[in-house]
Amino acid sequence: MNINFRQSNINFEKGEVILGGAGPGSLKLISLKLKYVLQKADIIIFDALVNKELLYLSNKKAKLIYAGKLKKKKSCTQSQINQWLVNYAKNNKRVLRLKGGDISFFSRGSQEIEYLKKNNIPFRIFSGITSSQTSVKETVGSFFNSSGLCNLITGHKKINEDTKFDINYDFLRKTRGRIIIYMGVSQIKEIASNLLNHGLTKNEKVSIVTNSSLSSQQIYFTKLYECPEFIKNNGITSPAIIIIG
């Protein structure tokens, strides 16, 4: 089978928004489509978890806008990002919204899509590799355990809000599927406690991968009951994927 990778096959029209996944970090893991639109975009609005080296592939005349929203430190609001996307597109710019990983996994991509639809802005989605894919490959090898099930959850709370993240621990107990946690380092004490209280064994195996796919990647192994102290004692920080089971 012959596959034509000619860049001319990928159109990026003025007034269009592309929401692109930048992958887990390694430049080797971006798509050919994303590489092309990086070179064509007039405006690039990028998140905190995007590898900044990726921006060197962009058009030198492109306007780069940092839109990171890390814990206790956010550069802008989601409403501002939504408005930027619409305003620049209406000004006939090629707009690339660049997010770490894949935009469908625990990002605010759905909010941005709804806002673009509401304002009749044409858009496309270019998927990326999510960090759990590279983390699982480096540790347990498969998304699924003996139950044949996998649960992808987030431990992230809304920035500057005290509302609890909504994890259905009863469901996790019943399915007994492998649990893969995004953005869970800061909440691991509460998550581990709830999992133990809902029937998971204290010796359940836990794998932790930080900076997945990068040269700075680190892999750790521990058990569920000691996981919070292990993370604290080893100075483990985000970005990290926590795999239980």
C-alpha positions as a LaTeX table, in Angstrom:
\begin{tabular}{lrrr}
\hline
Residue & $x$ (\AA) & $y$ (\AA) & $z$ (\AA) \\
\hline
Met1 & 0.00 & 0.00 & 0.00 \\
Asn2 & 1.39 & 3.40 & $-0.99$ \\
Ile3 & 0.74 & 6.27 & 1.40 \\
Asn4 & 1.15 & 9.83 & 0.15 \\
Phe5 & 2.48 & 12.11 & 2.89 \\
Arg6 & 2.66 & 15.22 & 0.73 \\
Gln7 & 2.05 & 18.25 & 2.91 \\
Ser8 & $-0.12$ & 19.77 & 0.19 \\
Asn9 & $-2.77$ & 17.18 & 1.07 \\
Ile10 & $-3.39$ & 18.95 & 4.40 \\
Asn11 & $-5.19$ & 22.24 & 4.03 \\
Phe12 & $-5.17$ & 24.81 & 6.84 \\
Glu13 & $-7.55$ & 27.57 & 5.84 \\
Lys14 & $-7.57$ & 31.15 & 7.10 \\
Gly15 & $-10.28$ & 31.61 & 9.71 \\
Glu16 & $-10.02$ & 27.98 & 10.80 \\
Val17 & $-9.12$ & 26.55 & 14.22 \\
Ile18 & $-7.28$ & 23.26 & 14.62 \\
Leu19 & $-7.24$ & 21.65 & 18.04 \\
Gly20 & $-4.10$ & 19.52 & 18.08 \\
Gly21 & $-2.67$ & 16.99 & 20.51 \\
Ala22 & 1.06 & 17.50 & 21.07 \\
Gly23 & 1.60 & 14.03 & 22.53 \\
Pro24 & 3.21 & 13.10 & 25.86 \\
Gly25 & 6.38 & 15.14 & 25.30 \\
Ser26 & 8.80 & 13.48 & 22.92 \\
Leu27 & 9.03 & 15.24 & 19.57 \\
Lys28 & 9.28 & 11.80 & 17.97 \\
Leu29 & 5.67 & 11.13 & 18.94 \\
Ile30 & 3.89 & 13.98 & 17.19 \\
Ser31 & 1.83 & 13.33 & 14.08 \\
Leu32 & 2.88 & 14.39 & 10.60 \\
Lys33 & $-0.32$ & 16.42 & 10.36 \\
Leu34 & 0.53 & 18.36 & 13.50 \\
Lys35 & 4.05 & 19.08 & 12.25 \\
Tyr36 & 2.59 & 20.55 & 9.09 \\
Val37 & 0.01 & 22.79 & 10.75 \\
Leu38 & 2.64 & 24.04 & 13.21 \\
Gln39 & 4.50 & 25.42 & 10.22 \\
Lys40 & 1.37 & 27.05 & 8.79 \\
Ala41 & $-0.36$ & 28.50 & 11.87 \\
Asp42 & $-0.56$ & 32.26 & 12.35 \\
Ile43 & $-1.59$ & 31.94 & 16.00 \\
Ile44 & $-0.54$ & 29.13 & 18.38 \\
Ile45 & $-2.23$ & 28.96 & 21.78 \\
Phe46 & $-0.38$ & 26.34 & 23.82 \\
Asp47 & $-0.74$ & 24.65 & 27.20 \\
Ala48 & 1.75 & 24.19 & 30.03 \\
Leu49 & 2.38 & 20.51 & 29.25 \\
Val50 & 3.37 & 21.11 & 25.62 \\
Asn51 & 7.08 & 20.50 & 25.04 \\
Lys52 & 8.39 & 23.99 & 24.30 \\
Glu53 & 10.93 & 22.55 & 21.84 \\
Leu54 & 7.96 & 21.73 & 19.62 \\
Leu55 & 7.39 & 25.43 & 19.10 \\
Tyr56 & 10.68 & 25.69 & 17.21 \\
Leu57 & 8.88 & 23.92 & 14.36 \\
Ser58 & 6.40 & 26.76 & 14.09 \\
Asn59 & 6.30 & 29.55 & 11.55 \\
Lys60 & 8.74 & 32.22 & 12.76 \\
Lys61 & 6.07 & 34.86 & 12.16 \\
Ala62 & 3.49 & 33.02 & 14.24 \\
Lys63 & 2.17 & 34.64 & 17.40 \\
Leu64 & 2.72 & 32.31 & 20.38 \\
Ile65 & 0.30 & 32.60 & 23.30 \\
Tyr66 & 0.95 & 30.71 & 26.53 \\
Ala67 & $-2.28$ & 29.44 & 28.06 \\
Gly68 & $-0.99$ & 27.27 & 30.90 \\
Lys69 & $-3.23$ & 26.61 & 33.89 \\
Leu70 & $-1.05$ & 24.78 & 36.39 \\
Lys71 & $-2.14$ & 24.32 & 39.99 \\
Lys72 & $-2.11$ & 27.68 & 41.85 \\
Lys73 & $-0.58$ & 29.33 & 38.80 \\
Lys74 & $-2.69$ & 30.08 & 35.76 \\
Ser75 & $-1.84$ & 32.49 & 33.00 \\
Cys76 & $-5.41$ & 33.00 & 31.81 \\
Thr77 & $-8.97$ & 31.78 & 32.22 \\
Gln78 & $-10.80$ & 29.29 & 30.04 \\
Ser79 & $-13.14$ & 32.07 & 28.95 \\
Gln80 & $-10.17$ & 34.08 & 27.68 \\
Ile81 & $-8.90$ & 31.10 & 25.68 \\
Asn82 & $-12.35$ & 30.57 & 24.15 \\
Gln83 & $-12.52$ & 34.21 & 23.15 \\
Trp84 & $-9.01$ & 34.19 & 21.67 \\
Leu85 & $-9.90$ & 31.24 & 19.46 \\
Val86 & $-12.98$ & 32.98 & 18.12 \\
Asn87 & $-11.49$ & 36.46 & 17.76 \\
Tyr88 & $-8.37$ & 35.37 & 15.90 \\
Ala89 & $-10.37$ & 33.09 & 13.60 \\
Lys90 & $-12.77$ & 35.94 & 12.82 \\
Asn91 & $-9.72$ & 38.04 & 11.98 \\
Asn92 & $-8.91$ & 35.51 & 9.25 \\
Lys93 & $-6.00$ & 33.85 & 11.08 \\
Arg94 & $-5.03$ & 30.19 & 11.01 \\
Val95 & $-5.35$ & 29.25 & 14.69 \\
Leu96 & $-3.72$ & 26.21 & 16.30 \\
Arg97 & $-4.86$ & 25.30 & 19.80 \\
Leu98 & $-2.03$ & 23.07 & 21.04 \\
Lys99 & $-2.59$ & 20.77 & 24.01 \\
Gly100 & $-0.35$ & 18.18 & 25.66 \\
Gly101 & $-1.24$ & 14.55 & 25.03 \\
Asp102 & $-4.54$ & 14.08 & 23.25 \\
Ile103 & $-7.16$ & 16.81 & 23.49 \\
Ser104 & $-9.91$ & 14.28 & 24.31 \\
Phe105 & $-8.30$ & 13.11 & 27.58 \\
Phe106 & $-9.17$ & 15.24 & 30.61 \\
Ser107 & $-8.70$ & 18.57 & 28.87 \\
Arg108 & $-11.15$ & 21.39 & 28.32 \\
Gly109 & $-11.30$ & 20.62 & 24.64 \\
Ser110 & $-15.05$ & 19.98 & 24.79 \\
Gln111 & $-15.67$ & 23.48 & 26.17 \\
Glu112 & $-13.62$ & 25.02 & 23.39 \\
Ile113 & $-15.39$ & 22.96 & 20.74 \\
Glu114 & $-18.80$ & 24.03 & 22.02 \\
Tyr115 & $-17.74$ & 27.67 & 21.97 \\
Leu116 & $-16.43$ & 27.38 & 18.42 \\
Lys117 & $-19.69$ & 25.76 & 17.33 \\
Lys118 & $-21.72$ & 28.48 & 19.04 \\
Asn119 & $-19.80$ & 31.12 & 17.12 \\
Asn120 & $-19.86$ & 29.24 & 13.79 \\
Ile121 & $-16.07$ & 28.91 & 13.62 \\
Pro122 & $-14.83$ & 26.03 & 11.42 \\
Phe123 & $-12.54$ & 23.67 & 13.30 \\
Arg124 & $-10.86$ & 20.28 & 13.10 \\
Ile125 & $-9.35$ & 17.94 & 15.66 \\
Phe126 & $-5.90$ & 16.39 & 15.21 \\
Ser127 & $-5.49$ & 13.68 & 17.83 \\
Gly128 & $-2.26$ & 13.01 & 19.72 \\
Ile129 & $-0.78$ & 10.22 & 21.81 \\
Thr130 & $-1.93$ & 10.46 & 25.41 \\
Ser131 & 0.63 & 10.04 & 28.21 \\
Ser132 & $-0.98$ & 6.91 & 29.62 \\
Gln133 & $-0.17$ & 5.07 & 26.38 \\
Thr134 & 3.58 & 5.54 & 26.76 \\
Ser135 & 3.41 & 5.04 & 30.55 \\
Val136 & 1.56 & 1.74 & 30.31 \\
Lys137 & 3.98 & 0.47 & 27.67 \\
Glu138 & 6.92 & 1.19 & 29.99 \\
Thr139 & 5.40 & $-0.49$ & 33.06 \\
Val140 & 2.53 & $-2.99$ & 33.03 \\
Gly141 & 2.47 & $-3.45$ & 29.25 \\
Ser142 & $-1.30$ & $-3.36$ & 28.76 \\
Phe143 & $-4.23$ & $-1.14$ & 29.65 \\
Phe144 & $-6.13$ & $-4.23$ & 30.79 \\
Asn145 & $-5.59$ & $-6.57$ & 33.72 \\
Ser146 & $-7.07$ & $-10.06$ & 34.14 \\
Ser147 & $-10.57$ & $-8.56$ & 34.39 \\
Gly148 & $-10.25$ & $-7.30$ & 30.84 \\
Leu149 & $-11.21$ & $-3.80$ & 32.00 \\
Cys150 & $-9.49$ & $-0.46$ & 32.38 \\
Asn151 & $-10.55$ & 2.74 & 34.16 \\
Leu152 & $-9.08$ & 6.10 & 33.16 \\
Ile153 & $-9.70$ & 8.73 & 35.84 \\
Thr154 & $-8.47$ & 12.17 & 36.85 \\
Gly155 & $-7.46$ & 13.32 & 40.31 \\
His156 & $-7.51$ & 16.95 & 39.23 \\
Lys157 & $-9.62$ & 19.53 & 41.00 \\
Lys158 & $-10.68$ & 22.79 & 39.44 \\
Ile159 & $-8.03$ & 25.44 & 40.02 \\
Asn160 & $-8.74$ & 27.61 & 43.08 \\
Glu161 & $-11.89$ & 25.64 & 43.90 \\
Asp162 & $-12.54$ & 23.33 & 46.84 \\
Thr163 & $-15.04$ & 21.10 & 45.07 \\
Lys164 & $-14.29$ & 17.39 & 45.22 \\
Phe165 & $-13.30$ & 15.58 & 42.06 \\
Asp166 & $-15.96$ & 13.02 & 41.23 \\
Ile167 & $-14.57$ & 9.48 & 41.38 \\
Asn168 & $-17.03$ & 6.59 & 41.61 \\
Tyr169 & $-15.12$ & 4.32 & 43.99 \\
Asp170 & $-17.97$ & 1.80 & 44.15 \\
Phe171 & $-17.75$ & 1.37 & 40.40 \\
Leu172 & $-13.97$ & 0.91 & 40.55 \\
Arg173 & $-14.39$ & $-1.75$ & 43.23 \\
Lys174 & $-17.02$ & $-3.64$ & 41.25 \\
Thr175 & $-15.20$ & $-3.63$ & 37.92 \\
Arg176 & $-11.78$ & $-4.53$ & 39.38 \\
Gly177 & $-10.25$ & $-3.10$ & 36.24 \\
Arg178 & $-6.81$ & $-1.54$ & 36.06 \\
Ile179 & $-6.91$ & 2.07 & 37.29 \\
Ile180 & $-4.92$ & 4.72 & 35.45 \\
Ile181 & $-4.86$ & 8.14 & 37.09 \\
Tyr182 & $-4.05$ & 11.40 & 35.34 \\
Met183 & $-3.09$ & 14.45 & 37.42 \\
Gly184 & $-3.37$ & 12.54 & 40.69 \\
Val185 & $-0.12$ & 13.26 & 42.55 \\
Ser186 & $-1.48$ & 16.05 & 44.75 \\
Gln187 & $-4.62$ & 14.05 & 45.63 \\
Ile188 & $-3.09$ & 10.58 & 45.98 \\
Lys189 & $-3.54$ & 10.39 & 49.76 \\
Glu190 & $-7.31$ & 10.80 & 49.46 \\
Ile191 & $-7.57$ & 8.59 & 46.39 \\
Ala192 & $-5.55$ & 5.75 & 47.94 \\
Ser193 & $-7.51$ & 5.95 & 51.19 \\
Asn194 & $-10.83$ & 5.75 & 49.36 \\
Leu195 & $-9.69$ & 2.83 & 47.21 \\
Leu196 & $-8.60$ & 0.91 & 50.31 \\
Asn197 & $-11.87$ & 1.73 & 52.10 \\
His198 & $-13.78$ & 0.42 & 49.09 \\
Gly199 & $-12.08$ & $-2.97$ & 49.07 \\
Leu200 & $-8.81$ & $-2.80$ & 47.15 \\
Thr201 & $-6.03$ & $-4.72$ & 48.88 \\
Lys202 & $-3.23$ & $-2.79$ & 50.54 \\
Asn203 & $-0.60$ & $-4.67$ & 48.52 \\
Glu204 & $-2.12$ & $-3.70$ & 45.17 \\
Lys205 & 0.76 & $-2.90$ & 42.82 \\
Val206 & 1.27 & 0.73 & 41.82 \\
Ser207 & 3.45 & 2.08 & 38.99 \\
Ile208 & 4.25 & 5.78 & 38.66 \\
Val209 & 5.70 & 7.36 & 35.53 \\
Thr210 & 6.84 & 10.99 & 35.51 \\
Asn211 & 7.68 & 13.02 & 32.40 \\
Ser212 & 6.57 & 10.16 & 30.20 \\
Ser213 & 8.50 & 9.70 & 26.92 \\
Leu214 & 11.07 & 12.42 & 27.75 \\
Ser215 & 14.74 & 11.92 & 28.57 \\
Ser216 & 13.86 & 12.98 & 32.14 \\
Gln217 & 11.31 & 10.16 & 32.48 \\
Gln218 & 11.38 & 8.30 & 35.81 \\
Ile219 & 9.58 & 5.07 & 36.71 \\
Tyr220 & 8.72 & 4.03 & 40.27 \\
Phe221 & 7.05 & 0.96 & 41.76 \\
Thr222 & 5.27 & 0.77 & 45.10 \\
Lys223 & 2.12 & $-0.60$ & 46.75 \\
Leu224 & $-1.22$ & 1.08 & 47.29 \\
Tyr225 & $-1.07$ & 1.41 & 51.09 \\
Glu226 & 2.35 & 3.08 & 51.01 \\
Cys227 & 1.85 & 5.06 & 47.81 \\
Pro228 & 1.16 & 8.52 & 49.38 \\
Glu229 & 4.27 & 8.36 & 51.60 \\
Phe230 & 6.32 & 6.91 & 48.77 \\
Ile231 & 5.41 & 9.84 & 46.52 \\
Lys232 & 6.17 & 12.32 & 49.28 \\
Asn233 & 9.48 & 10.73 & 50.29 \\
Asn234 & 10.71 & 10.48 & 46.71 \\
Gly235 & 9.75 & 14.03 & 45.82 \\
Ile236 & 7.54 & 12.89 & 42.95 \\
Thr237 & 5.75 & 15.75 & 41.21 \\
Ser238 & 3.53 & 16.27 & 38.20 \\
Pro239 & 3.30 & 15.53 & 35.36 \\
Ala240 & 2.85 & 11.90 & 36.32 \\
Ile241 & 0.67 & 8.92 & 35.46 \\
Ile242 & $-0.24$ & 6.58 & 38.33 \\
Ile243 & $-1.18$ & 3.00 & 37.38 \\
Ile244 & $-2.88$ & 0.80 & 39.95 \\
Gly245 & $-3.16$ & $-2.93$ & 39.37 \\
\hline
\end{tabular}
